Amino acid sequence: MDKPATIKDVADLARVHAATASRALNPQTRDKVSPRTAARIVEAARTLGYSPNSAARSLRTRTSSVVGVVIPDLRNPVFPPIVRGVEDALREAGYLALLGNTDGDAERERDLLATMRGQQLAGFILATSKRDSLPFGPDVSVVLVNRRTDAGDVASVVADSRAGVHALVNLLVERGHSRIAHLAGPQDTSTGVERHRAFLDGLAAHDLAPVGVEVCAAFSEQAGFEATHKLLAAVRPTAIVAGNDMIALGCYGALAELGLRCPEDVSVTGFNDMPFVDKQRPALTTVRIPHYDIGYEAARLLLERIAAPASPPKRVVLPVELIVRGSVAGPAADRA
Amino acid sequence: MDKPATIKDVADLARVHAATASRALNPQTRDKVSPRTAARIVEAARTLGYSPNSAARSLRTRTSSVVGVVIPDLRNPVFPPIVRGVEDALREAGYLALLGNTDGDAERERDLLATMRGQQLAGFILATSKRDSLPFGPDVSVVLVNRRTDAGDVASVVADSRAGVHALVNLLVERGHSRIAHLAGPQDTSTGVERHRAFLDGLAAHDLAPVGVEVCAAFSEQAGFEATHKLLAAVRPTAIVAGNDMIALGCYGALAELGLRCPEDVSVTGFNDMPFVDKQRPALTTVRIPHYDIGYEAARLLLERIAAPASPPKRVVLPVELIVRGSVAGPAADRA
DNA sequence: TTGTAAGCGTTATCAA
DNA sequence: TTGATAACGCTTACAA
């Protein structure tokens, strides 16, 4: 067990040539070798504990069973289940996931992709949120997560944020709200832009206009806190649609500081249904996104593209679920 | 940009031989080539967007710049910051992280490690929690996270759980508690066992015995919920030390169901200081573990071992911090 | 200081 | 059906 066995060792033990051993051991080409010798070779491989040297194989085949998975930051709670879904789907196909964080930083992303490019990866799953163009040629298999290019030629998996925002707006309108504001996510992210747009035309469908829109500097509690203060300095909505759960939590904090009660004075909604938002006070009304499924589906799509690179890239939209909790009530006027 | 540039392309452009280009591009051997030609080569590499083919390099050098990172489940909130710390330290050294989840399943773990072994990895970071022995020879660089082998010959990074549990016990005793129980984590995990032991001898240091100990089936809310019911069917502690935050949250639920108030009737402590436990009601008293630092340190240690495999394996213990919040008060008797 | 040449382990092509 | 051979891109003695 000192040096790992090579295919030459296996071939010698089975008294065949290395090329034959290669054919016998590769499912693709197994039928090009007689069953008897194939069995002998497989047996030899087992006794030697042979496992192929992936470096040599990659060098020869110009590909590998490793996929690059690029995300902004694993500590953002939406990504762990996505990555887990990716990994599960990859593993079922014998692939492995090479993980990298970019912090949304363009240079760090370029750097990472350059390093990864050297690794003969079979493909990439990109969940970075910036809306710039892709640093890949059409020869590289790519699936985008929660993001789309303007050019429609890249496979992608997204949640139906649009439908989610509409469901939130509809809920608020049904409960009697007409003075509704939006704490938008950063407008250089596709989710930020998309939810903002959906908010506007969701309202428009009810012949309503937003009572105010404030753009947050980040999808963070702090940014949500600050944006809420700015928003409420100007207008008095009875309901606030936040760009995501983190922003909604920041909104909770600012409301408390201003002596406004949620939901009695202001209803609040989030987006993502992060862990523990059901335990907040009040429990947050939000939209649940199938994070794990998004990751799983993205990996499946990538494997499909690896197998058939020429096929037209699919764009999958996964359904979301409205989760109604205590943070939404009728407008204060109803009870006045 | 069709085919990625090879070192030969770079050499041709710089009008030198591939070997010279290799020397110039490798920090190790840069001084073996004249500064002028080296500069020309580096320039050529940049204009061609050259990045070395790692398969070829691995094949030649029998190693790679990729490290296997094996954890039970990324969705467990302790792991994302650890993995992020690992990735940051690796990236600073030009390494990449190959991530795999095992779900604590022995077969899945064996499977994963076998797949990874074929990849010429430079080393492994193992954060799986089972206490079984290592499936590696001494030729493989390994660092353990939150876990140690019984044999002391493997590098590891752990948090000082022992000190953390003692701090919790001391806090409770100072507040006047003497009827203290423990909801232990699974006893086939090293953290579960270690915290249990620390609980017992932390009490013993105050000449106290536990009023009850219930072992949870998992580090989960559900398991904590069930174990709390069992515990309270038998005994009436004034304080409960939970094996981690998830178990503590399960405990919250069971207490509420039994009509017991926290902290008025029962004080509760957790472990880990997960995100959002400060937002629970009551806010959870717990022990903060430097997750990111643990990951970062583990990767640093691994890189050291890769550089000097013969050096004696270090065992790093990182300090923890007691976080006192509303879930701990004096025992009810004080106020009666 | 630079060039030459060999070889890492595998697989694809060609010939037998 | 099997064997011989070359090539993938890189690094490293060794030679110049």
Tab-separated table of C-alpha atoms in Angstrom, chain B residues 189-326:
chain	number	residue	atom	x	y	z
B	189	THR	CA	-20.165	12.347	19.226
B	190	SER	CA	-17.085	13.743	20.870
B	191	THR	CA	-18.759	17.067	21.652
B	192	GLY	CA	-21.659	15.262	23.305
B	193	VAL	CA	-19.362	13.206	25.474
B	194	GLU	CA	-16.996	16.025	26.290
B	195	ARG	CA	-19.700	18.442	27.375
B	196	HIS	CA	-21.349	15.753	29.458
B	197	ARG	CA	-18.108	15.050	31.291
B	198	ALA	CA	-17.417	18.742	31.770
B	199	PHE	CA	-20.906	19.165	33.180
B	200	LEU	CA	-20.353	16.449	35.748
B	201	ASP	CA	-16.996	17.599	36.967
B	202	GLY	CA	-17.982	21.250	36.762
B	203	LEU	CA	-20.743	20.461	39.259
B	204	ALA	CA	-18.418	18.301	41.314
B	205	ALA	CA	-16.092	21.266	41.745
B	206	HIS	CA	-18.952	22.865	43.671
B	207	ASP	CA	-19.661	19.647	45.572
B	208	LEU	CA	-22.879	19.247	43.634
B	209	ALA	CA	-24.374	16.247	41.886
B	210	PRO	CA	-26.628	16.495	38.838
B	211	VAL	CA	-30.308	16.377	39.604
B	212	GLY	CA	-30.828	14.550	36.330
B	213	VAL	CA	-29.250	13.794	32.958
B	214	GLU	CA	-31.121	12.927	29.800
B	215	VAL	CA	-29.295	11.993	26.611
B	216	CYS	CA	-30.734	13.429	23.392
B	217	ALA	CA	-30.984	11.325	20.251
B	218	ALA	CA	-29.546	14.142	18.159
B	219	PHE	CA	-28.366	17.733	18.364
B	220	SER	CA	-31.808	18.849	17.236
B	221	GLU	CA	-34.755	20.840	18.468
B	222	GLN	CA	-36.979	17.793	18.265
B	223	ALA	CA	-34.602	15.634	20.283
B	224	GLY	CA	-34.251	18.413	22.864
B	225	PHE	CA	-38.012	18.682	23.081
B	226	GLU	CA	-38.461	14.977	23.724
B	227	ALA	CA	-35.589	14.708	26.157
B	228	THR	CA	-36.926	17.635	28.170
B	229	HIS	CA	-40.286	15.926	28.543
B	230	LYS	CA	-38.582	12.756	29.746
B	231	LEU	CA	-36.363	14.673	32.114
B	232	LEU	CA	-39.162	16.658	33.687
B	233	ALA	CA	-41.328	13.606	34.117
B	234	ALA	CA	-38.737	12.376	36.575
B	235	VAL	CA	-37.205	15.397	38.273
B	236	ARG	CA	-37.661	19.129	38.840
B	237	PRO	CA	-34.443	21.028	38.199
B	238	THR	CA	-34.257	24.808	38.588
B	239	ALA	CA	-31.735	25.012	35.757
B	240	ILE	CA	-30.990	22.984	32.625
B	241	VAL	CA	-27.692	22.907	30.759
B	242	ALA	CA	-28.452	21.867	27.180
B	243	GLY	CA	-25.886	20.149	24.969
B	244	ASN	CA	-26.224	22.869	22.346
B	245	ASP	CA	-28.476	25.692	21.210
B	246	MET	CA	-30.784	23.494	19.146
B	247	ILE	CA	-31.453	21.269	22.130
B	248	ALA	CA	-32.018	24.379	24.246
B	249	LEU	CA	-34.647	25.612	21.786
B	250	GLY	CA	-36.388	22.248	21.978
B	251	CYS	CA	-36.255	22.631	25.730
B	252	TYR	CA	-37.937	26.044	25.440
B	253	GLY	CA	-40.777	24.418	23.541
B	254	ALA	CA	-41.271	21.619	26.056
B	255	LEU	CA	-41.182	24.031	29.006
B	256	ALA	CA	-43.854	26.182	27.399
B	257	GLU	CA	-45.979	23.116	26.808
B	258	LEU	CA	-45.648	22.135	30.459
B	259	GLY	CA	-46.605	25.608	31.600
B	260	LEU	CA	-43.154	26.327	32.997
B	261	ARG	CA	-41.699	29.779	32.446
B	262	CYS	CA	-38.097	30.418	31.500
B	263	PRO	CA	-36.224	31.830	33.338
B	264	GLU	CA	-38.700	32.315	36.204
B	265	ASP	CA	-39.281	28.595	36.808
B	266	VAL	CA	-36.339	27.068	34.988
B	267	SER	CA	-33.143	28.652	33.704
B	268	VAL	CA	-31.810	27.256	30.420
B	269	THR	CA	-28.403	27.444	28.741
B	270	GLY	CA	-27.275	26.462	25.271
B	271	PHE	CA	-24.001	26.064	23.457
B	272	ASN	CA	-22.662	27.559	20.196
B	273	ASP	CA	-24.350	30.969	20.100
B	274	MET	CA	-26.046	30.265	16.796
B	275	PRO	CA	-27.432	33.182	14.794
B	276	PHE	CA	-30.746	34.438	16.178
B	277	VAL	CA	-30.609	32.791	19.592
B	278	ASP	CA	-30.188	36.359	20.866
B	279	LYS	CA	-33.598	37.089	19.370
B	280	GLN	CA	-35.402	34.222	21.063
B	281	ARG	CA	-37.693	34.789	23.999
B	282	PRO	CA	-36.015	34.705	26.353
B	283	ALA	CA	-32.678	35.432	24.720
B	284	LEU	CA	-30.524	32.371	25.216
B	285	THR	CA	-27.550	32.257	27.557
B	286	THR	CA	-24.916	30.267	25.744
B	287	VAL	CA	-21.247	29.854	24.902
B	288	ARG	CA	-19.858	31.474	21.811
B	289	ILE	CA	-17.463	29.391	19.800
B	290	PRO	CA	-15.096	31.023	17.323
B	291	HIS	CA	-16.376	29.011	14.375
B	292	TYR	CA	-14.708	31.014	11.677
B	293	ASP	CA	-11.399	31.006	13.527
B	294	ILE	CA	-11.618	27.276	14.045
B	295	GLY	CA	-11.932	26.758	10.315
B	296	TYR	CA	-9.258	29.273	9.497
B	297	GLU	CA	-6.858	27.793	12.021
B	298	ALA	CA	-7.566	24.260	10.833
B	299	ALA	CA	-6.681	25.185	7.276
B	300	ARG	CA	-3.509	26.976	8.409
B	301	LEU	CA	-2.515	23.893	10.343
B	302	LEU	CA	-3.162	21.688	7.369
B	303	LEU	CA	-1.059	23.887	5.118
B	304	GLU	CA	1.743	23.664	7.672
B	305	ARG	CA	1.517	19.903	7.684
B	306	ILE	CA	1.491	19.762	3.915
B	307	ALA	CA	4.650	21.846	3.904
B	308	ALA	CA	6.302	19.787	6.638
B	309	PRO	CA	4.605	16.401	6.910
B	310	ALA	CA	7.143	15.062	9.362
B	311	SER	CA	6.638	17.760	11.969
B	312	PRO	CA	4.756	16.730	15.111
B	313	PRO	CA	1.022	17.330	14.754
B	314	LYS	CA	-0.239	20.340	16.678
B	315	ARG	CA	-3.398	20.280	18.714
B	316	VAL	CA	-4.942	23.713	18.961
B	317	VAL	CA	-7.555	24.642	21.557
B	318	LEU	CA	-9.379	27.907	20.930
B	319	PRO	CA	-10.946	29.913	23.756
B	320	VAL	CA	-14.718	30.307	24.052
B	321	GLU	CA	-16.808	33.124	25.449
B	322	LEU	CA	-19.680	33.010	27.915
B	323	ILE	CA	-22.685	34.948	26.628
B	324	VAL	CA	-25.118	35.781	29.409
B	325	ARG	CA	-28.653	36.597	28.330
B	326	GLY	CA	-32.166	36.492	29.696
